[in-house]
Amino acid sequence: MTYTKITEQDSNYNHLEKMSINELLTNINQEDKTVSNAVEKSIPQIEVLISQIVLKLKSGGRLFYIGAGTSGRLGIVDASECPPTFGVSPDMVIGLIAGGDKAIRNSVEYAEDDTNQGWLDLSDKNISHNDVVIGIAASGTTPYVIHALKKCNEQDILTGCITCNQGSPLAITAQFPIVVTVGPEFVTGSSRMKAGTAQKLVLNMISTATMIQLGKVKGNKMVDMLLSNEKLVDRGIRMIMNELKIERSQASVLLKKYGTVRNAINNYGA
């Protein structure tokens, strides 16, 4: 089956080396402005997948992101932010990248072409039908990701994907595909740019909406965040002050005693 890989099509701009810095920045920004509109068109797909994720996580399942290169790194970034932001276990949202942890910082040659390693990496985490696996690949052709999802499908494990090419092998493989068509990149084929931005926006939506649905936000505040530095402690104190209408000194005592904003608020007056 053949399809047009839009992310590999020629840029709408040429002779980039002849542009001034201002021209380069202006044109990149013009392209970036189109990304949010492309994501907006995919909201129905994103909503359906999130609904499935919430059901699985409420039943004790986990969310896996799996990708290669930029896509894999973006998944790892989103997964790593969930514990400090929402106070969940590091095992609830897990990011996997072709080539392992080394590939987070450095390219690992041909890791993305391995058709077996993706499933092996998931198996190392004791993947089961309680979990959800989202494959991330701008091109939609990454073997590491596609074959991992195929194996998941065979094992009755729910699969989704984030890709930027309609009709790609990944989009066809995933049970709940998200396709964000951002068009050609400013630098031809450089999918770390618009495609990467689109993937980050979708990942923000997935993790944030899921955690809100799981009750990890109160009002608009991160009441379960980990207090891992002075800035976050100060934020927590101010959240308690505003919620309970008390002085800073009292809020500070409550936060120190109960450990989280939620616990401090819930136990106030106890």
Coordinates of C-alpha atoms in Angstrom, one line a residue:
M1 CA 0.0 0.0 0.0
T2 CA 1.4 3.4 -1.0
Y3 CA 0.6 6.8 0.5
T4 CA 2.0 10.3 0.4
K5 CA 4.4 11.0 3.3
I6 CA 3.6 14.7 3.8
T7 CA 6.3 15.2 6.4
E8 CA 8.9 14.3 3.7
Q9 CA 7.6 16.7 1.0
D10 CA 9.7 19.7 0.0
S11 CA 9.5 22.8 2.1
N12 CA 7.3 25.6 1.0
Y13 CA 10.4 27.8 1.2
N14 CA 13.6 27.6 -0.8
H15 CA 17.1 29.1 -0.7
L16 CA 17.0 29.1 3.1
E17 CA 20.8 29.8 3.2
K18 CA 20.2 33.2 1.5
M19 CA 17.6 34.4 4.1
S20 CA 18.5 36.8 6.9
I21 CA 18.1 35.7 10.5
N22 CA 14.9 37.8 10.7
E23 CA 13.5 36.1 7.5
L24 CA 14.3 32.7 8.9
L25 CA 12.7 33.4 12.2
T26 CA 9.6 35.0 10.6
N27 CA 9.1 32.2 8.2
I28 CA 9.6 29.5 10.9
N29 CA 7.1 31.3 13.1
Q30 CA 4.6 31.5 10.2
E31 CA 4.8 27.7 9.8
D32 CA 4.5 27.2 13.6
K33 CA 1.3 29.1 13.6
T34 CA -0.4 26.4 11.6
V35 CA 0.3 23.6 14.1
S36 CA -2.4 24.4 16.6
N37 CA -5.0 24.5 13.9
A38 CA -3.9 21.1 12.7
V39 CA -4.1 19.8 16.3
E40 CA -7.6 21.3 16.6
K41 CA -8.8 19.2 13.7
S42 CA -7.7 16.0 15.5
I43 CA -9.5 16.8 18.8
P44 CA -12.2 14.1 18.1
Q45 CA -9.5 11.5 17.7
I46 CA -7.7 12.7 20.8
E47 CA -10.9 12.7 22.9
V48 CA -11.7 9.1 22.0
L49 CA -8.2 7.8 22.9
I50 CA -8.2 9.7 26.2
S51 CA -11.6 8.2 27.1
Q52 CA -10.0 4.8 26.7
I53 CA -6.9 5.7 28.7
V54 CA -9.0 7.0 31.6
L55 CA -10.9 3.8 31.8
K56 CA -7.7 1.7 31.9
L57 CA -6.0 3.9 34.4
K58 CA -9.0 3.9 36.7
S59 CA -8.8 0.1 36.7
G60 CA -5.2 0.1 37.7
G61 CA -3.6 0.0 34.3
R62 CA -0.7 2.0 33.0
L63 CA 0.0 4.3 30.0
F64 CA 3.0 3.6 27.8
Y65 CA 4.5 6.0 25.2
I66 CA 6.9 4.3 22.7
G67 CA 8.9 6.0 20.0
A68 CA 12.3 6.6 18.4
G69 CA 14.4 9.8 18.2
T70 CA 12.5 13.0 18.8
S71 CA 9.2 11.2 19.1
G72 CA 10.6 8.9 21.8
R73 CA 12.2 11.8 23.7
L74 CA 8.9 13.7 23.7
G75 CA 7.1 10.7 25.1
I76 CA 9.7 10.4 27.9
V77 CA 9.5 14.1 28.7
D78 CA 5.7 13.9 29.1
A79 CA 5.9 10.7 31.2
S80 CA 8.6 12.1 33.4
E81 CA 6.5 15.2 34.2
C82 CA 3.5 13.3 35.5
P83 CA 4.8 12.3 39.0
P84 CA 6.0 15.7 40.0
T85 CA 3.0 17.5 38.5
F86 CA 0.2 15.2 39.6
G87 CA 1.8 13.2 42.4
V88 CA 1.3 9.9 40.6
S89 CA 3.6 6.8 40.7
P90 CA 6.4 6.8 38.2
D91 CA 5.0 3.5 37.0
M92 CA 1.7 5.0 35.9
V93 CA 3.0 6.7 32.8
I94 CA 6.1 5.3 31.2
G95 CA 8.1 6.4 28.2
L96 CA 10.2 4.0 26.1
I97 CA 12.6 5.0 23.4
A98 CA 14.4 2.9 20.7
G99 CA 18.0 2.4 21.8
G100 CA 17.2 2.7 25.5
D101 CA 18.2 5.4 27.9
K102 CA 21.4 6.2 25.9
A103 CA 19.1 7.3 23.0
I104 CA 17.6 10.1 25.2
R105 CA 20.8 12.2 24.6
N106 CA 22.4 10.5 21.6
S107 CA 21.3 8.9 18.4
V108 CA 21.6 5.1 18.4
E109 CA 22.1 4.0 14.9
Y110 CA 19.4 1.7 13.4
A111 CA 17.6 1.3 16.8
E112 CA 14.4 2.5 15.2
D113 CA 14.6 -0.2 12.5
D114 CA 14.5 -3.1 15.0
T115 CA 11.2 -4.9 14.6
N116 CA 11.5 -7.0 17.8
Q117 CA 13.0 -4.6 20.4
G118 CA 9.8 -2.5 20.9
W119 CA 7.9 -5.5 22.1
L120 CA 10.8 -6.7 24.2
D121 CA 11.0 -3.3 25.9
L122 CA 7.3 -3.5 26.7
S123 CA 7.6 -7.0 27.9
D124 CA 10.4 -6.0 30.3
K125 CA 7.7 -3.8 31.9
N126 CA 5.3 -6.7 32.2
I127 CA 2.9 -5.2 29.8
S128 CA -0.7 -6.6 30.0
H129 CA -4.2 -6.1 28.7
N130 CA -4.8 -3.7 31.5
D131 CA -2.4 -1.2 29.9
V132 CA -2.5 1.3 27.0
V133 CA 0.4 1.7 24.5
I134 CA 0.7 4.9 22.4
G135 CA 3.1 4.7 19.5
I136 CA 4.7 8.1 18.6
A137 CA 6.2 8.5 15.1
A138 CA 5.9 11.6 12.9
S139 CA 6.5 9.6 9.7
G140 CA 4.3 6.7 10.8
T141 CA 6.8 4.3 9.4
T142 CA 9.1 3.5 12.3
P143 CA 9.5 -0.3 12.5
Y144 CA 10.4 -0.3 16.3
V145 CA 7.0 1.4 17.0
I146 CA 4.8 -0.3 14.4
H147 CA 5.8 -3.9 15.3
A148 CA 5.4 -3.2 19.0
L149 CA 1.8 -2.0 18.4
K150 CA 1.1 -5.0 16.2
K151 CA 2.2 -7.3 18.9
C152 CA 0.1 -5.4 21.4
N153 CA -2.9 -5.8 19.2
E154 CA -2.3 -9.6 19.0
Q155 CA -2.1 -9.7 22.9
D156 CA -5.4 -7.7 23.3
I157 CA -3.6 -4.6 24.6
L158 CA -5.2 -1.3 23.7
T159 CA -3.1 0.8 21.2
G160 CA -3.1 4.4 20.1
C161 CA -0.7 6.5 18.1
I162 CA 0.4 10.0 17.4
T163 CA 1.6 10.6 13.8
C164 CA 1.6 13.3 11.2
N165 CA 0.9 11.2 8.1
Q166 CA -2.6 10.1 7.2
G167 CA -2.8 6.5 6.0
S168 CA 0.7 5.6 7.3
P169 CA 1.4 2.1 8.6
L170 CA 1.3 3.3 12.2
A171 CA -2.1 5.0 11.7
I172 CA -3.5 1.9 10.2
T173 CA -2.0 -0.3 12.9
A174 CA -3.2 1.6 16.0
Q175 CA -6.7 0.9 17.3
F176 CA -7.1 4.6 18.2
P177 CA -5.0 6.7 15.8
I178 CA -4.3 10.4 16.2
V179 CA -3.2 12.0 12.9
V180 CA -2.1 15.6 13.0
T181 CA -1.4 16.7 9.4
V182 CA 1.0 19.6 9.8
G183 CA 2.3 19.6 6.2
P184 CA 5.9 19.9 4.9
E185 CA 8.6 21.1 7.4
F186 CA 10.4 24.5 7.0
V187 CA 13.6 22.4 6.5
T188 CA 12.5 19.5 4.3
G189 CA 12.0 16.4 6.4
S190 CA 13.0 17.9 9.7
S191 CA 10.1 16.5 11.7
R192 CA 11.5 17.7 15.0
M193 CA 10.0 21.0 14.0
K194 CA 6.2 21.3 13.2
A195 CA 5.6 17.6 13.7
G196 CA 7.5 17.6 17.0
T197 CA 5.5 20.6 18.1
A198 CA 2.3 18.9 17.2
Q199 CA 3.2 15.7 19.1
K200 CA 4.1 17.8 22.2
L201 CA 0.8 19.6 22.1
V202 CA -1.1 16.3 21.8
L203 CA 0.9 14.7 24.6
N204 CA 0.1 17.7 26.8
M205 CA -3.5 17.2 26.1
I206 CA -3.4 13.4 26.8
S207 CA -1.6 13.6 30.1
T208 CA -3.3 16.7 31.4
A209 CA -6.8 15.7 30.5
T210 CA -6.3 12.2 31.8
M211 CA -5.0 13.4 35.1
I212 CA -7.8 15.9 35.5
Q213 CA -10.3 13.1 34.8
L214 CA -8.5 11.0 37.5
G215 CA -9.1 13.7 40.0
K216 CA -5.5 15.0 40.3
V217 CA -6.5 18.7 39.9
K218 CA -8.8 20.7 42.2
G219 CA -10.3 23.8 40.6
N220 CA -7.3 24.7 38.4
K221 CA -4.5 23.8 40.8
M222 CA -2.0 20.9 41.0
V223 CA -3.0 19.9 44.5
D224 CA -1.1 16.6 44.4
M225 CA 2.2 18.0 43.0
L226 CA 5.5 16.9 44.6
L227 CA 7.1 19.6 46.7
S228 CA 10.6 19.1 45.3
N229 CA 12.0 22.6 45.5
E230 CA 11.4 26.0 47.2
K231 CA 9.4 27.4 44.3
L232 CA 6.9 24.5 44.5
V233 CA 6.7 24.8 48.3
D234 CA 5.9 28.5 48.0
R235 CA 3.3 27.7 45.3
G236 CA 1.8 25.1 47.6
I237 CA 1.6 27.5 50.5
R238 CA -0.1 30.2 48.4
M239 CA -2.6 27.6 47.1
I240 CA -3.5 26.7 50.7
M241 CA -3.8 30.3 51.7
N242 CA -6.1 31.1 48.8
E243 CA -8.3 28.0 49.3
L244 CA -8.6 28.2 53.1
K245 CA -8.3 32.0 53.5
I246 CA -5.6 31.7 56.1
E247 CA -2.3 33.4 56.9
R248 CA 0.9 32.3 55.3
S249 CA 2.4 31.0 58.6
Q250 CA -0.6 28.8 59.2
A251 CA -0.6 27.5 55.6
S252 CA 3.1 26.7 55.9
V253 CA 2.5 24.6 59.0
L254 CA -0.3 22.7 57.4
L255 CA 1.7 21.9 54.3
K256 CA 4.7 20.8 56.3
K257 CA 2.5 18.6 58.5
Y258 CA 0.4 16.9 55.7
G259 CA 2.9 16.9 52.9
T260 CA 0.6 17.9 50.0
V261 CA -1.7 20.7 49.2
R262 CA -4.7 18.3 48.9
N263 CA -4.0 16.7 52.3
A264 CA -3.5 20.1 54.0
I265 CA -6.8 21.4 52.6
N266 CA -8.7 18.2 53.4
N267 CA -7.4 18.0 57.0
Y268 CA -7.8 21.6 57.9
G269 CA -9.6 21.9 61.2
A270 CA -9.2 18.2 61.9

